[in-house]
mmCIF file of C-alpha atoms in Angstrom:
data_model
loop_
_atom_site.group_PDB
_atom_site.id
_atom_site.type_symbol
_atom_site.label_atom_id
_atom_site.label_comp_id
_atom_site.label_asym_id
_atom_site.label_seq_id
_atom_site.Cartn_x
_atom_site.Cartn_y
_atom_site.Cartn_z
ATOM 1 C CA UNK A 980 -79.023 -197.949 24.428
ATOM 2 C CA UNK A 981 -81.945 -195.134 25.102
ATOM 3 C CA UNK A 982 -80.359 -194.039 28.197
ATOM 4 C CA UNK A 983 -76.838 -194.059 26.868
ATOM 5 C CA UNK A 984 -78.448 -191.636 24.242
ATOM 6 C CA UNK A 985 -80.001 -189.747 26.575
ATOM 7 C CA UNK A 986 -76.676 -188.965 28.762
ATOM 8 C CA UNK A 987 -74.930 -188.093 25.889
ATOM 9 C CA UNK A 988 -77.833 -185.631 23.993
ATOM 10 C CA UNK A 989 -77.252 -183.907 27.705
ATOM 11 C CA UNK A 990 -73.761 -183.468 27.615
ATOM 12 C CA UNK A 991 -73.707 -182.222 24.211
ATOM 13 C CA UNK A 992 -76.446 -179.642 25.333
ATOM 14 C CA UNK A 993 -74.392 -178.626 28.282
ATOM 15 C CA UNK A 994 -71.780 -177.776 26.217
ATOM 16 C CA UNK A 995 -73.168 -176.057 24.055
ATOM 17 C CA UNK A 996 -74.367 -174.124 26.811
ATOM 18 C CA UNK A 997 -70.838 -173.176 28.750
ATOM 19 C CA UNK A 998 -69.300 -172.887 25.264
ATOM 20 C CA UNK A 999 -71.864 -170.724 23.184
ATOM 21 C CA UNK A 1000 -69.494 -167.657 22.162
ATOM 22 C CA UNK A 1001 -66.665 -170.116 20.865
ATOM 23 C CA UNK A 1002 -69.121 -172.433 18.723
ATOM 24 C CA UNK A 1003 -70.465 -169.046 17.399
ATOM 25 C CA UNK A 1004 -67.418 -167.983 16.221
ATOM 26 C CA UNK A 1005 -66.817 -171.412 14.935
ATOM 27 C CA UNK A 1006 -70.438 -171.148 12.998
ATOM 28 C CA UNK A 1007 -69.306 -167.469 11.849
ATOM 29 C CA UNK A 1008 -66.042 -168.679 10.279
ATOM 30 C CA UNK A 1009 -67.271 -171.888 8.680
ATOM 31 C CA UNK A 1010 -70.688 -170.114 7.157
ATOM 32 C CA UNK A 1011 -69.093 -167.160 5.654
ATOM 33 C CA UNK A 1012 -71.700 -164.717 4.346
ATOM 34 C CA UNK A 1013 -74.947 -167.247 5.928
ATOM 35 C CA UNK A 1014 -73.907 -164.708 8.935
ATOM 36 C CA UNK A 1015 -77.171 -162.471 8.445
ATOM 37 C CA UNK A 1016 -79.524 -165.754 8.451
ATOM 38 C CA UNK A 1017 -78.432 -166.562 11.959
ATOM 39 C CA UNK A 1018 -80.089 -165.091 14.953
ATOM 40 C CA UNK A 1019 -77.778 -164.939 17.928
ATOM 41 C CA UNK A 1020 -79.402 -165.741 21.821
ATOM 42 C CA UNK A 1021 -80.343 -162.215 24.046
ATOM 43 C CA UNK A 1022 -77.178 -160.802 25.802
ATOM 44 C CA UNK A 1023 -74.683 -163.609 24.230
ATOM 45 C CA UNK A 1024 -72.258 -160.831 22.953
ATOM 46 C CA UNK A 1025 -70.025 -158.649 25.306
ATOM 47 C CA UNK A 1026 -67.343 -156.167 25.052
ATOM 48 C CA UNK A 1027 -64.924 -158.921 24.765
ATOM 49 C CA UNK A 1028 -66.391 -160.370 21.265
ATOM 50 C CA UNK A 1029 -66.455 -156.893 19.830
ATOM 51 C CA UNK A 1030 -63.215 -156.203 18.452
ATOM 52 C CA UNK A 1031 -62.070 -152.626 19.310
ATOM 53 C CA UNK A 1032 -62.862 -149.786 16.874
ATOM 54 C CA UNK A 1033 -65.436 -152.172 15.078
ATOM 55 C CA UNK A 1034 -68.278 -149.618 16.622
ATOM 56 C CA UNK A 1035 -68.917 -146.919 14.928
ATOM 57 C CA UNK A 1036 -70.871 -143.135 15.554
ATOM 58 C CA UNK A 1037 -73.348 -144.387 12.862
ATOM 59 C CA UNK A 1038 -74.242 -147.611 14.382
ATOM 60 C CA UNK A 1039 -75.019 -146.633 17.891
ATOM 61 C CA UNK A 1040 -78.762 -145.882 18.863
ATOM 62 C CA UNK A 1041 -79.500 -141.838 18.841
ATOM 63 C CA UNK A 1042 -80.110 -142.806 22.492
ATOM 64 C CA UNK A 1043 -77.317 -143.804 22.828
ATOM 65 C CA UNK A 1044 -75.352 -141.142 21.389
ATOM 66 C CA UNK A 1045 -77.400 -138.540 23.611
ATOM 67 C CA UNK A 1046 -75.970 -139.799 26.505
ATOM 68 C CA UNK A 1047 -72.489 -139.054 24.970
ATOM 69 C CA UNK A 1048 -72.663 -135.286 24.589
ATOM 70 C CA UNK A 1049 -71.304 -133.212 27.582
ATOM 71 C CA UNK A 1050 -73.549 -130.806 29.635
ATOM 72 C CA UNK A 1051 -72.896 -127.272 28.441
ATOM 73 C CA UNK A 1052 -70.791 -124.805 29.197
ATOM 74 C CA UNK A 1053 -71.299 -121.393 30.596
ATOM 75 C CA UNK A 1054 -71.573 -118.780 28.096
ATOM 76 C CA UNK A 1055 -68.267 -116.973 27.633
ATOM 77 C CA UNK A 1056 -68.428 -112.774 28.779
ATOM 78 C CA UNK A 1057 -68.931 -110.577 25.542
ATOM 79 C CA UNK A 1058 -65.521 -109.559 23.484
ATOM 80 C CA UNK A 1059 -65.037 -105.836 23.060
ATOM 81 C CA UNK A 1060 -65.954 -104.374 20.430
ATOM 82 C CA UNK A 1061 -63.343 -104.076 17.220
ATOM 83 C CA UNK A 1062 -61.367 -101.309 15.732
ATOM 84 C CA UNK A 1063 -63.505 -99.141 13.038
ATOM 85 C CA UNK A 1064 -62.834 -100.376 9.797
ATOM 86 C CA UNK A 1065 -61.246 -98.406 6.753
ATOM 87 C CA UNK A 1066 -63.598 -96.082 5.080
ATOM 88 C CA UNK A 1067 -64.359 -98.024 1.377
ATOM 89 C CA UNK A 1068 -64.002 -96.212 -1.612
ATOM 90 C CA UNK A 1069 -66.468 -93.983 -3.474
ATOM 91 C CA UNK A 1070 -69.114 -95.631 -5.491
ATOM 92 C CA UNK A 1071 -69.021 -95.129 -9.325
ATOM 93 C CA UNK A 1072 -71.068 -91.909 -10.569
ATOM 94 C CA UNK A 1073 -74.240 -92.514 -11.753
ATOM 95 C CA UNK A 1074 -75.441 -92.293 -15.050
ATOM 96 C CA UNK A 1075 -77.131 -88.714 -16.039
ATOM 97 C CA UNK A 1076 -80.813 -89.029 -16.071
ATOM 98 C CA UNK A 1077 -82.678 -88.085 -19.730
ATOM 99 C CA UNK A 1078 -83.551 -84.465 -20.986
ATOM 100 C CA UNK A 1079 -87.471 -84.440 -19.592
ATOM 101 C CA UNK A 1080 -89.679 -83.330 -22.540
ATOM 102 C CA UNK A 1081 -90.581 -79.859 -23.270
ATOM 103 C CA UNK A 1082 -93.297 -78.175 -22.166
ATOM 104 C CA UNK A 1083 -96.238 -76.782 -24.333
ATOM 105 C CA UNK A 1084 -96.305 -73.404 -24.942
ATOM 106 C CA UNK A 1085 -98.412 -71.636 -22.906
ATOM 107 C CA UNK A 1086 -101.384 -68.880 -23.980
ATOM 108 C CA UNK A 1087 -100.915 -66.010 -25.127
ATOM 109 C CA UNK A 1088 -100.776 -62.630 -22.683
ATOM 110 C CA UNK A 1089 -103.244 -59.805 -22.643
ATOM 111 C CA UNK A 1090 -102.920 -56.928 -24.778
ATOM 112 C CA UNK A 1091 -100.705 -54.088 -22.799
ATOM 113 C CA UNK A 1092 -101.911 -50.959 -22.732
ATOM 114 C CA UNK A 1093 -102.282 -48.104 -25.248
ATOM 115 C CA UNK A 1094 -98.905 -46.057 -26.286
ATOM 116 C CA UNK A 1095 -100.424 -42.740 -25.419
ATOM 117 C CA UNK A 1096 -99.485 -41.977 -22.303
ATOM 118 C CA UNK A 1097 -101.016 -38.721 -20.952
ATOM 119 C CA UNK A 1098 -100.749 -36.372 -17.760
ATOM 120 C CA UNK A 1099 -104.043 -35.422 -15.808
ATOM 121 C CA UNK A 1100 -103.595 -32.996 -13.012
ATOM 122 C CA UNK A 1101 -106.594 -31.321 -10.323
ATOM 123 C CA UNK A 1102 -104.826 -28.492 -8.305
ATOM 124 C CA UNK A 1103 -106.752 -26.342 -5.254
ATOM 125 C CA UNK A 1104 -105.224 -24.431 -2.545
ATOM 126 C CA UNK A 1105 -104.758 -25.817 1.468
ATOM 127 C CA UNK A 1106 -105.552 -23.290 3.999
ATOM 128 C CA UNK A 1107 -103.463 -23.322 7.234
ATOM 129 C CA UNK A 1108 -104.470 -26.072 9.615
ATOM 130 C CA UNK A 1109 -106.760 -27.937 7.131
ATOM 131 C CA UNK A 1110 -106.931 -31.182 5.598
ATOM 132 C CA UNK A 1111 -107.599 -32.084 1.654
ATOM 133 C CA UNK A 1112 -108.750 -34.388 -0.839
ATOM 134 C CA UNK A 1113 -108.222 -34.074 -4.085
ATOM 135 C CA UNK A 1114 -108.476 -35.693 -7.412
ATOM 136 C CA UNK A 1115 -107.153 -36.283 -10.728
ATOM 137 C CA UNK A 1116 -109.628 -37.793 -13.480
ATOM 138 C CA UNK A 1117 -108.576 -39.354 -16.935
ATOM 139 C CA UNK A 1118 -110.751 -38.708 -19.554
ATOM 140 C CA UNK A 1119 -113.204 -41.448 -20.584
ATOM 141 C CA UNK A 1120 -111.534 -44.341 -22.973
ATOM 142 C CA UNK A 1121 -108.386 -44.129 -20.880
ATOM 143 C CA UNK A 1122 -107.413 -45.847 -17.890
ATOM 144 C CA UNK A 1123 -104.988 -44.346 -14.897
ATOM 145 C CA UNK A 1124 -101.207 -46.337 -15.037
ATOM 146 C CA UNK A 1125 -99.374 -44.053 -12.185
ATOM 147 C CA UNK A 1126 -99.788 -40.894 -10.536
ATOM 148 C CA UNK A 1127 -98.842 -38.528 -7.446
ATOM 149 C CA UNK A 1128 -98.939 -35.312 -5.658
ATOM 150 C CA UNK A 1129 -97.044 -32.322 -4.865
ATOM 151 C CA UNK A 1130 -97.251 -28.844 -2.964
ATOM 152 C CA UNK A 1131 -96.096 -25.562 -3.893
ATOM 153 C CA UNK A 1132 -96.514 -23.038 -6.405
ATOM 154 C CA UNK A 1133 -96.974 -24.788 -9.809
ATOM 155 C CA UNK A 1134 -95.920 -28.236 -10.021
ATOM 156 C CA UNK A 1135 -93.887 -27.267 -6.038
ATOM 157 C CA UNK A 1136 -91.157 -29.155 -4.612
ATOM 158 C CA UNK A 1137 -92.642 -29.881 -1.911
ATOM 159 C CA UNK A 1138 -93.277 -28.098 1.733
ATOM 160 C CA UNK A 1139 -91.735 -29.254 5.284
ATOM 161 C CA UNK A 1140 -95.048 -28.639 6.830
ATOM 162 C CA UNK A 1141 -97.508 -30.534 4.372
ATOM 163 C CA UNK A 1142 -98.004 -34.199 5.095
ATOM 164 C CA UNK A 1143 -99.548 -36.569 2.178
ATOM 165 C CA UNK A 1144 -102.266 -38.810 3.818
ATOM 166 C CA UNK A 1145 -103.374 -40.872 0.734
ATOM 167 C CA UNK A 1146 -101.667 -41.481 -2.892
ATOM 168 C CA UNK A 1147 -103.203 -44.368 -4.715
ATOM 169 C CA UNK A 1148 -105.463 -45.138 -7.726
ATOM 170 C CA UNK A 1149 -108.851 -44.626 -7.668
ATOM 171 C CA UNK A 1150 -110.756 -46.375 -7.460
ATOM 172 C CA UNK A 1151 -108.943 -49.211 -5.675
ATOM 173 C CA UNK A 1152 -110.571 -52.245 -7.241
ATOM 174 C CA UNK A 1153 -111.299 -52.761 -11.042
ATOM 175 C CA UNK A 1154 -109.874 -50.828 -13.800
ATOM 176 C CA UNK A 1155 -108.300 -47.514 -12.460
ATOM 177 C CA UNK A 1156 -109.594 -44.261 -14.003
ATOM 178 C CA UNK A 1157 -107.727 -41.771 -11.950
ATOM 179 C CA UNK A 1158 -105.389 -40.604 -8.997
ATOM 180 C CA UNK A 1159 -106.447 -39.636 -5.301
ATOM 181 C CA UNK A 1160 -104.105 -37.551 -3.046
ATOM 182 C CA UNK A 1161 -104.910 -36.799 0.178
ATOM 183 C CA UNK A 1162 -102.603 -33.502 2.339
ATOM 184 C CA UNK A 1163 -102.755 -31.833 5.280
ATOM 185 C CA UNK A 1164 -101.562 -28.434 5.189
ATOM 186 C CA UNK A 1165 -99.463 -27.976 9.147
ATOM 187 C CA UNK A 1166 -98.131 -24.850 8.366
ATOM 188 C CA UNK A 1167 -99.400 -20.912 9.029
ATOM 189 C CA UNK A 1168 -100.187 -19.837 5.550
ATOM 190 C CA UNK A 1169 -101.950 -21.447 2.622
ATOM 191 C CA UNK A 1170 -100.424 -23.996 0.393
ATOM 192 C CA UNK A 1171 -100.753 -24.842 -3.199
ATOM 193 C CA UNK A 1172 -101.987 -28.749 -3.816
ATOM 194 C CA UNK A 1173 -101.621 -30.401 -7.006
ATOM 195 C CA UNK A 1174 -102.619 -34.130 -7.819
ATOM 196 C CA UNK A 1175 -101.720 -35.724 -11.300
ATOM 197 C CA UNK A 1176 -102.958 -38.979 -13.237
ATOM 198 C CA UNK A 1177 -100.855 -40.761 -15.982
ATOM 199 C CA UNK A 1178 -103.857 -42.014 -18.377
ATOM 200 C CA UNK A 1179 -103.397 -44.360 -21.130
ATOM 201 C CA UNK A 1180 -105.885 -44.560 -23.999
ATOM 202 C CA UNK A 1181 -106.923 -47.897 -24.455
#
């Protein structure tokens, strides 16, 4: 009876062996959803118990989906470059910036000068050949605002041969109290030299 046992535990086990996938599928079908409590033996499913499409992108190994991509290809030569594009339109005006404040009023100015203007003149004679200063003072209280020379008899209109030198203030820094007028007389006779100040009374 023990060996009869025996032969027949080994025939069952053998099989079980040769016949594996087709009891699996048997188990599968008969236990429903118990699928995920049974562990199935190392390398017992090929490609020809997977049903085609059943694997999926998501369910393959990242491995395995490395091995999938292509090696890459050689970068393409630049396009030319595109037509210029239509100038856009005009942006909208700004708005006008505000009306800055005013200003405070500044300090007053100095005092002008007096309204009595009057005429100082120094006249003296230029030989032939000779050179001149001369010089016309404003009385004290008044200061010098213009002046000037001439030559000639009385106030002269002037002489082709005299050349003026100097005509300025004097003195040349400060407050001006008179005019300075220097001639030189290039002619062959004498010539009349007058120099006038325009004083102000302060």
């Amino acid at each position: 009876m023990k060996h009869q046992l025996a032969r027949m535990t080994r025939r069952i086990s053998r099989y079980a062996r040769r016949h594996h996938v087709a009891l699996l599928a048997l188990f599968l079908a008969m236990g429903g959803t118990s699928y995920a409590a049974v562990t199935l033996p190392r390398n017992s499913v090929g490609s020809m118990q997977i049903r085609n499409h059943a694997v999926t992108l998501a369910k393959l190994n990242p491995k395995a989906l490395s091995r999938l991509h292509g090696v890459a290809g050689v970068i393409g030569p630049t396009g030319a470059t595109g037509a210029t594009g239509a100038q856009g339109a005009n942006g909208a005006q700004g708005a006008t910036g505000a009306t800055g404040t005013q200003g405070p009023k500044g300090d007053p100015g100095p005092s002008g000068v007096g309204k009595t203007l009057t005429v100082r003149r120094n006249a003296t004679d230029i030989p032939s050949g000779v050179l001149v200063q001369e010089q016309a003072a404003c009385s004290p209280g008044e200061v010098a605002v213009g002046g000037g020379a001439s030559t000639g008899a009385g106030d002269g209109s002037g002489n082709s041969g005299v050349s003026l030198q100097t005509n300025r203030p004097t003195p040349t820094s400060g407050t001006p109290t008179g005019w300075l007028a220097i001639a030189e007389n290039e002619t062959a006779v004498t010539v009349h030299f007058t120099v006038y100040a325009v004083c102000a009374s302060q």
